[in-house]
Coordinates of C-alpha atoms in Angstrom, one line a residue:
Chain I
M98 CA 211.0 171.5 25.9
I99 CA 211.7 174.8 24.3
D100 CA 210.4 173.5 20.9
D101 CA 208.1 170.9 22.0
Y102 CA 205.3 172.9 23.8
K103 CA 203.8 175.2 21.1
R104 CA 200.1 175.0 22.0
I105 CA 199.5 175.2 25.6
L106 CA 196.0 174.9 27.2
V107 CA 195.4 176.1 30.7
G108 CA 192.2 175.8 32.7
F109 CA 190.9 178.8 34.5
D110 CA 188.0 178.8 36.8
G111 CA 188.6 182.0 39.0
S112 CA 190.2 179.8 41.9
R113 CA 193.4 180.7 43.3
A114 CA 195.1 177.5 42.2
S115 CA 193.9 178.2 38.7
G116 CA 195.6 181.5 38.8
H117 CA 198.8 179.9 39.7
A118 CA 198.5 177.5 36.9
L119 CA 197.8 180.4 34.6
E120 CA 201.0 182.1 35.6
K121 CA 203.1 179.0 35.1
A122 CA 201.5 178.4 31.7
A123 CA 202.1 181.9 30.7
E124 CA 205.7 181.5 31.6
I125 CA 206.1 178.3 29.3
A126 CA 204.2 180.0 26.5
K127 CA 206.7 182.8 26.8
T128 CA 209.7 180.5 26.9
T129 CA 208.5 178.4 23.9
D130 CA 207.0 181.3 22.0
G131 CA 203.9 179.2 21.8
T132 CA 200.2 179.9 21.9
L133 CA 198.4 180.0 25.2
F134 CA 194.8 179.0 25.2
I135 CA 192.9 180.0 28.4
A136 CA 189.9 178.0 28.9
R137 CA 187.0 178.7 31.1
V138 CA 184.8 175.5 31.2
F139 CA 181.5 176.3 32.8
D140 CA 179.6 173.1 34.2
T141 CA 176.2 173.2 32.5
R142 CA 175.1 170.4 35.0
V143 CA 174.2 173.2 37.4
F144 CA 171.4 174.4 35.1
Q145 CA 169.5 171.0 34.9
S146 CA 167.2 171.3 37.9
Q147 CA 163.8 172.6 37.0
E148 CA 163.7 175.7 39.3
I149 CA 166.7 177.1 37.6
I150 CA 165.9 176.6 34.0
Q151 CA 162.9 178.8 34.0
F152 CA 165.1 181.8 33.9
D153 CA 167.6 182.6 31.4
Y154 CA 170.8 183.0 33.0
T155 CA 173.0 182.1 29.9
E156 CA 173.4 185.6 28.4
P157 CA 174.4 187.7 31.5
M158 CA 176.7 184.8 32.6
T159 CA 178.3 184.4 29.1
E160 CA 179.1 188.1 29.3
N161 CA 180.7 187.8 32.7
L162 CA 182.7 184.8 32.0
T163 CA 184.0 186.4 28.6
R164 CA 184.8 189.5 30.3
S165 CA 186.9 187.6 33.0
L166 CA 188.8 185.8 30.4
E167 CA 189.5 188.9 28.5
E168 CA 190.9 190.4 31.7
Q169 CA 193.1 187.3 32.1
K170 CA 194.3 187.4 28.5
I171 CA 195.3 191.1 28.8
K172 CA 197.1 190.4 32.2
V173 CA 199.1 187.4 30.3
E174 CA 199.9 189.7 27.4
N175 CA 201.1 192.6 29.6
D176 CA 202.7 190.9 32.6
Y177 CA 204.4 188.0 30.8
G178 CA 204.9 189.2 27.2
V179 CA 203.0 186.2 25.7
K180 CA 202.1 187.2 22.1
N181 CA 199.6 184.6 21.1
V182 CA 196.8 184.2 23.6
E183 CA 193.4 182.9 23.0
T184 CA 190.4 182.5 25.1
I185 CA 188.0 179.6 25.2
L186 CA 184.5 179.7 26.8
H187 CA 183.2 176.3 26.8
Y188 CA 180.1 174.9 28.4
G189 CA 180.2 171.2 29.5
S190 CA 181.9 168.9 32.0
P191 CA 185.1 170.4 33.2
G192 CA 186.8 167.1 33.5
N193 CA 185.9 165.8 30.0
S194 CA 186.3 169.1 28.3
M195 CA 189.8 169.7 29.7
A196 CA 191.0 166.1 29.2
H197 CA 189.5 165.5 25.7
T198 CA 187.2 167.9 24.1
L199 CA 189.4 171.1 23.9
P200 CA 192.9 169.4 23.6
Q201 CA 191.4 167.5 20.6
E202 CA 189.9 170.7 19.1
Y203 CA 192.8 172.9 19.4
D204 CA 195.6 170.4 18.9
I205 CA 197.1 170.9 22.3
D206 CA 200.4 169.4 23.3
L207 CA 200.7 170.4 26.9
I208 CA 197.7 170.8 29.5
V209 CA 198.6 173.1 32.5
I210 CA 196.2 172.5 35.4
G211 CA 195.9 173.5 39.2
A212 CA 196.1 170.6 41.4
T213 CA 193.0 171.7 43.2
G214 CA 190.2 174.0 41.9
Q215 CA 187.1 175.5 42.4
S216 CA 185.2 173.1 44.6
A217 CA 188.1 171.6 46.3
V218 CA 188.6 171.2 50.1
E219 CA 191.9 172.4 51.1
R220 CA 193.1 169.1 52.4
V221 CA 192.3 167.5 49.1
L222 CA 195.7 166.9 47.3
L223 CA 194.3 166.5 43.7
G224 CA 190.9 167.8 42.7
S225 CA 188.4 165.8 40.6
V226 CA 189.1 167.9 37.4
A227 CA 192.9 167.7 37.8
E228 CA 192.6 163.8 38.3
R229 CA 190.6 163.3 35.4
V230 CA 192.9 165.5 33.2
T231 CA 196.0 163.4 34.5
R232 CA 194.3 160.2 34.0
H233 CA 192.7 160.7 30.5
A234 CA 194.7 163.2 28.7
L235 CA 196.8 162.1 25.6
C236 CA 199.4 164.7 25.8
D237 CA 201.6 165.9 28.6
V238 CA 200.1 167.3 31.6
L239 CA 201.6 169.8 34.3
I240 CA 199.9 169.7 37.5
V241 CA 200.7 173.0 39.3
R242 CA 200.7 173.4 43.2
P243 CA 201.1 176.7 44.9
Chain W
M728 CA 208.8 178.9 34.1
A729 CA 212.5 179.8 33.4
H730 CA 213.2 180.9 36.9
N731 CA 210.9 178.6 38.8
Y732 CA 212.6 175.1 38.8
E733 CA 215.7 174.5 40.4
R734 CA 215.7 171.0 41.5
I735 CA 214.0 168.6 39.1
L736 CA 213.3 164.9 39.9
V737 CA 212.7 162.3 37.2
G738 CA 211.9 158.7 38.0
F739 CA 213.5 156.2 35.8
D740 CA 212.9 152.5 35.6
E741 CA 214.3 151.6 32.3
S742 CA 210.8 151.4 30.7
E743 CA 210.0 153.3 27.5
G744 CA 207.7 155.7 29.3
S745 CA 210.4 156.6 31.7
K746 CA 213.0 157.1 28.9
I747 CA 210.7 159.8 27.3
A748 CA 210.2 161.3 30.7
L749 CA 214.0 161.3 31.2
K750 CA 214.6 163.1 27.9
R751 CA 211.9 165.8 28.8
A752 CA 213.4 166.2 32.3
A753 CA 216.9 166.6 30.8
E754 CA 215.6 169.2 28.2
L755 CA 213.9 171.0 31.1
A756 CA 216.9 170.9 33.5
K757 CA 219.1 172.2 30.7
E758 CA 216.7 175.0 29.9
H759 CA 216.2 176.1 33.4
E760 CA 219.8 175.4 34.6
A761 CA 218.3 173.2 37.3
K762 CA 219.9 170.3 39.1
L763 CA 218.5 167.0 37.7
Y764 CA 218.0 164.0 40.0
V765 CA 217.5 160.7 38.1
A766 CA 216.1 158.3 40.6
R767 CA 215.7 154.6 40.4
V768 CA 213.4 153.3 42.9
Y769 CA 213.5 149.5 43.4
D770 CA 210.5 147.9 44.9
K771 CA 211.8 145.8 47.9
R772 CA 208.5 144.0 48.4
I773 CA 209.5 141.4 45.7
F774 CA 211.9 140.1 48.2
Q775 CA 209.4 139.5 50.9
S776 CA 208.4 135.9 50.0
N777 CA 210.1 133.0 51.8
D778 CA 211.6 131.3 48.8
I779 CA 213.5 134.3 47.8
L780 CA 214.9 135.4 51.3
S781 CA 217.2 132.4 51.6
G782 CA 219.9 134.1 49.3
D783 CA 221.2 137.6 49.6
Y784 CA 220.3 139.4 46.5
T785 CA 220.8 142.8 47.7
E786 CA 224.4 143.3 46.8
P787 CA 224.2 142.3 43.2
I788 CA 221.1 144.1 42.5
T789 CA 222.2 147.2 44.0
Q790 CA 225.4 147.0 41.9
S791 CA 223.5 146.5 38.8
L792 CA 221.1 149.1 39.3
Q793 CA 223.9 151.7 40.5
A794 CA 225.4 150.8 37.1
T795 CA 222.5 151.5 35.2
I796 CA 221.8 154.8 36.9
D797 CA 225.6 155.8 36.3
D798 CA 225.0 155.1 32.5
Y799 CA 221.9 157.3 32.3
V800 CA 223.5 160.0 34.3
G801 CA 226.4 160.0 31.7
I802 CA 223.8 160.1 28.9
V803 CA 222.1 163.0 30.4
I804 CA 225.4 164.9 30.8
N805 CA 226.7 164.0 27.4
D806 CA 223.8 163.9 25.1
Y807 CA 221.6 166.6 26.6
G808 CA 224.4 168.9 28.1
V809 CA 223.0 169.0 31.7
Q810 CA 225.7 170.1 33.9
D811 CA 224.4 169.1 37.4
V812 CA 223.1 165.6 37.5
E813 CA 222.9 163.2 40.5
G814 CA 221.7 159.6 40.4
V815 CA 219.6 158.5 43.3
L816 CA 219.0 154.7 44.2
E817 CA 216.3 154.2 46.7
F818 CA 214.6 150.9 47.8
G819 CA 210.9 151.1 48.8
S820 CA 207.4 151.6 47.3
P821 CA 207.9 153.7 44.1
R822 CA 204.8 155.5 44.7
T823 CA 205.7 156.7 48.1
V824 CA 209.4 157.3 47.5
M825 CA 208.8 159.3 44.3
S826 CA 206.1 161.3 45.7
R827 CA 207.3 161.9 49.1
T828 CA 210.7 160.5 50.3
I829 CA 212.9 161.8 47.7
P830 CA 211.2 165.2 46.9
E831 CA 211.4 165.9 50.8
K832 CA 215.1 164.8 51.1
Y833 CA 216.3 166.8 47.9
N834 CA 213.8 169.6 48.4
I835 CA 212.5 169.0 44.7
D836 CA 210.3 171.5 43.0
L837 CA 209.3 169.6 39.9
I838 CA 208.8 165.9 39.5
V839 CA 208.7 164.4 36.0
V840 CA 207.2 161.0 35.7
G841 CA 206.3 158.9 32.6
A842 CA 202.6 158.3 32.3
T843 CA 203.0 154.5 32.1
G844 CA 206.1 152.7 33.6
E845 CA 207.5 149.3 34.2
S846 CA 204.4 147.4 35.0
G847 CA 202.2 149.5 32.7
I848 CA 199.9 148.0 30.3
T849 CA 199.9 149.7 27.0
R850 CA 196.2 150.6 27.2
A851 CA 196.4 151.9 30.7
L852 CA 196.6 155.7 30.3
L853 CA 198.1 156.4 33.6
G854 CA 200.4 153.9 35.7
S855 CA 199.9 153.3 39.3
V856 CA 203.1 155.2 40.1
A857 CA 202.3 158.1 38.0
E858 CA 198.9 158.4 39.5
R859 CA 200.1 158.3 43.0
V860 CA 202.9 160.9 42.3
A861 CA 200.2 163.2 40.7
R862 CA 198.0 162.9 43.8
M863 CA 200.4 162.8 46.5
A864 CA 203.3 165.2 45.6
L865 CA 203.5 168.5 47.3
C866 CA 205.2 170.2 44.3
D867 CA 204.5 170.6 40.7
V868 CA 204.3 167.4 38.7
L869 CA 204.7 166.9 34.9
I870 CA 203.1 163.8 33.5
V871 CA 204.8 162.9 30.2
R872 CA 203.2 161.0 27.4
T873 CA 204.8 162.2 24.2

């Protein structure tokens, strides 16, 4: 384990569950001296209705998301002493992005994901994104529960 | 992570997938100085057809399974240097026993499962037991693929 997980991807969406996942991922990265990739995947499908696309929300939203990611990066560096932290802001389907696109692009060997995320009802035991990642990822997956 | 996991459960069914999971679980247990539970869950439902029930297979099967568990417990102790290892033999539905029965009984905080197991078709990315454990467990789950 110590040597194996060198490139760790964690999904962060601002939810409490993803906060737990981030903490666990940070601890692993610290232990393995690996690189932690904190990914925020924004679901672009919300922009697809007509009344929304007449305004351009992209720029302020990108600024906010980037700032939020930077805050998490600093927190991980300071609180956990992880040296190599990268942030990824990605637009697309969260499930596919976390299961395929990002792991391939960044050569990930462990994906850490909260069991339930942003749109999860509390009684749901495994959210849709976590389920998709669990099912389709090609590397190891750690599902984190609070 | 180092201080998080104290009682790790790994499902073992002699499949290649579960051997990889066992190795990873042993490395984790070693690293975290956790107790490792190596569980073999035998699906009793195969005994439920009438033509089989006429003989009592339970005892020889139990002996054989127990011997296999003991072998692998020995491997984990000798090859991986894990100090505290316990073999667990349970009869029942693997998905239920692995996700709920054993974790509750032994107060498990991490379940490690191979992505595909005994009845796994190679092209299936996630076996039925792993999928159910990922979904139903109340603690963290590590799905091992590599």
